[in-house]
C-alpha positions in Angstrom: -11.9 -6.0 -22.7 -12.4 -3.9 -19.6 -9.3 -3.4 -17.6 -8.9 -5.2 -14.3 -9.1 -2.8 -11.2 -5.7 -4.1 -10.0 -4.0 -2.9 -13.1 -4.7 0.7 -11.7 -5.4 -0.1 -7.9 -4.6 3.5 -6.7 -7.1 5.1 -9.2 -9.9 2.6 -8.3 -9.2 3.1 -4.6 -9.2 7.0 -5.0 -12.6 6.9 -6.8 -14.0 4.2 -4.6 -13.6 3.6 -1.0 -10.8 6.3 -0.5 -12.8 9.0 -2.4 -12.9 11.0 1.0 -9.2 11.0 1.1 -8.7 12.2 -2.5 -7.8 15.4 -4.2 -8.2 16.2 -7.9 -10.9 15.3 -10.4 -12.0 12.8 -13.0 -8.8 13.1 -15.0 -6.4 12.6 -12.0 -6.4 12.2 -8.2 -4.0 12.0 -5.4 -4.2 11.2 -1.6 -4.2 14.1 0.8 -0.4 14.8 1.3 -0.6 13.7 5.0 -2.0 10.3 4.1 0.1 9.3 1.1 2.0 10.5 -1.9 0.2 8.1 -4.2 -1.6 9.4 -7.4 -3.3 8.1 -10.4 -5.1 8.6 -13.6 -7.7 6.6 -15.3 -5.7 6.4 -18.5 -2.5 7.9 -19.9 -4.1 10.5 -22.2 -2.5 14.0 -22.6 -5.4 15.4 -20.7 -4.9 13.0 -17.8 -1.3 13.5 -17.6 -1.8 17.3 -17.6 -4.1 16.9 -14.7 -1.7 14.9 -12.9 1.0 17.5 -13.4 -1.4 20.1 -11.6 -1.4 17.8 -8.5 2.4 17.7 -8.3 3.6 19.5 -5.1 6.1 22.2 -5.6 8.6 20.7 -3.2 7.7 17.0 -3.2 7.0 14.0 -5.2 4.2 11.7 -6.4 4.0 7.9 -6.6 2.3 6.0 -9.4 1.7 2.3 -9.4 0.1 0.7 -12.3 0.4 -2.0 -14.8 2.1 0.1 -17.7 4.7 2.7 -17.7 3.5 6.3 -17.9 5.4 9.0 -19.7 6.2 12.0 -17.3 3.6 14.7 -17.4 4.5 18.2 -18.6 6.8 20.0 -16.1 7.8 16.7 -14.3 10.4 14.1 -14.5 10.9 10.6 -13.3 13.0 10.4 -10.2 12.9 6.6 -10.1 11.1 3.8 -11.8 11.1 0.1 -10.8 9.3 -3.2 -11.5 7.3 -4.6 -8.6 5.4 -7.8 -8.2 1.7 -7.9 -7.5 0.5 -10.9 -5.6 -3.2 -12.0 -5.0 -4.5 -14.3 -2.3 -5.8 -17.5 -3.8 -6.6 -19.2 -0.4 -5.5 -18.6 3.2 -3.4 -21.6 3.5 -2.1 -21.4 7.1 -3.6 -21.1 10.5 -2.7 -17.9 12.4 -0.8 -18.7 15.6 -2.6 -17.1 18.8 -1.1 -13.8 19.5 -1.9 -10.8 21.6 -2.2 -7.7 19.4 -3.8 -4.2 19.7 -6.1 -2.2 17.4 -4.0 0.7 16.4 -5.6 4.1 16.4 -4.9 7.9 16.0 -3.1 7.9 19.4 -0.6 5.2 18.0 0.1 7.2 14.8 3.5 8.7 15.9 4.7 5.2 17.0 3.5 3.8 13.7 5.3 6.4 11.8 8.5 5.8 13.7 8.4 2.0 13.2 7.6 2.3 9.5 10.5 4.9 9.2 13.0 2.6 10.9 11.9 -0.7 8.9 11.0 0.9 5.6 8.1 -1.6 4.5 7.0 1.1 2.0 6.0 4.7 1.9 4.3 5.8 5.2 3.2 9.3 6.2 1.9 10.8 9.3 -1.9 9.9 8.5 -1.2 6.7 6.5 -3.2 4.9 9.2 -6.3 6.6 7.9 -6.2 4.2 4.9 -7.7 1.3 6.8 -7.4 -0.8 9.8 -4.0 -1.5 11.6 -3.0 -3.7 14.2 0.1 -4.0 16.1 2.1 -5.5 19.0 3.7 -3.7 21.9 6.5 -4.7 24.2 7.2 -2.8 27.2 5.2 0.0 25.8 7.0 0.1 22.4 5.4 -0.7 19.2 7.4 -3.6 17.8 5.4 -5.0 15.0 2.4 -3.9 12.8 0.3 -4.7 9.7 -2.6 -3.0 8.0 -4.4 -2.0 4.9 -3.6 0.3 2.1 -5.4 0.8 -1.2 -9.0 -0.5 -1.7 -9.8 -0.9 -5.4 -13.3 -2.5 -6.1 -13.8 -5.9 -4.1 -10.1 -5.9 -3.1 -7.9 -4.6 -0.1 -4.1 -4.3 -0.2 -2.3 -5.8 2.7 0.6 -3.4 3.7 3.0 -1.7 6.3 4.0 -5.3 7.5 6.9 -4.6 9.7 8.9 -5.8 12.7 11.5 -3.9 14.7 14.9 -5.4 14.1 15.3 -6.4 17.8 12.1 -8.6 17.7 12.4 -10.5 14.4 12.2 -14.2 14.0 9.3 -14.6 16.3 6.5 -15.0 13.9 4.9 -11.5 14.5 4.6 -10.4 10.8 3.1 -13.8 9.8 0.6 -13.8 12.8 -0.5 -10.2 12.2 -0.9 -10.6 8.4 -3.0 -13.7 9.0 -5.4 -11.5 11.1 -5.4 -8.7 8.6 -6.2 -11.1 5.7 -9.0 -13.1 7.6 -10.7 -9.7 8.3 -10.5 -8.8 4.6 -12.0 -12.2 3.6 -14.7 -11.8 6.1 -15.8 -8.7 4.5 -16.2 -10.6 1.2 -13.2 -9.0 -0.5 -9.9 -10.4 -1.8 -6.6 -9.6 -0.5 -3.6 -8.5 -2.6 -0.2 -6.9 -2.0 2.9 -5.7 -3.7 6.6 -6.7 -3.2 9.9 -6.2 -4.9 11.0 -9.4 -6.8 14.3 -9.2 -5.0 12.8 -9.5 -1.6 12.7 -13.2 -1.6 12.2 -13.6 2.1 9.0 -11.8 2.1 7.8 -13.6 -1.0 8.4 -17.0 0.7 6.2 -15.7 3.6 3.4 -14.4 1.3 3.4 -17.6 -0.7 3.1 -19.7 2.4 0.0 -17.7 3.4 -1.6 -18.5 0.1 -0.5 -15.5 -2.2 0.3 -16.0 -5.8 2.0 -13.8 -8.4 -0.4 -11.9 -10.6 1.6 -9.7 -12.7 4.5 -7.2 -12.8 3.6 -3.6 -11.9 5.5 -0.3 -12.6 6.3 1.8 -9.5 7.2 5.4 -10.8 8.2 8.4 -8.5 7.6 11.8 -10.1 9.2 15.1 -9.2 9.1 18.5 -10.6 11.5 19.1 -13.7 
């Protein structure tokens, strides 16, 4: 049986829509360091794990996200490993409230990084905005909320970097921005998905209200040099 592309979303993204942002070869690939620290292999064979080890930065980490746990490649060790829920949109079940938003571009990148660093919606780097379209809300010139796209495996796009400044939460910004991002994904004929920690019950409730449903557990591993 052929594996589902969402079982290895990073690999199918790096060999598909995000190939121009990839480093590596047919045994292992990673995003350019300024874009993201995600890496992936097509399988867990010794040859693929050895190729993954060659992509490991000397003073940094690589992040893996796949259905099954992977043994640390030679010369590396596991810094952390966690189970995370993967959710797929079954139907966009709520209407998006009207909201004024901006298309975020390269000029917004420093503010996007600052907001992501403050709110920690997930790993975010200086050029993560190159992964896809991002939108946001500014208040008095300050970026206070945003949402966008991350991996793009075949026929899917991941919704990610959904965050709101602590001083502006409780106003429905995250929900409204997510609705717009999801509607655009559906308009392209793709399906939307996302990842969330099982302990983040507030976020899960929001995602379920929008029409996301649990698909499966995924293994999120961070590797470093041994």
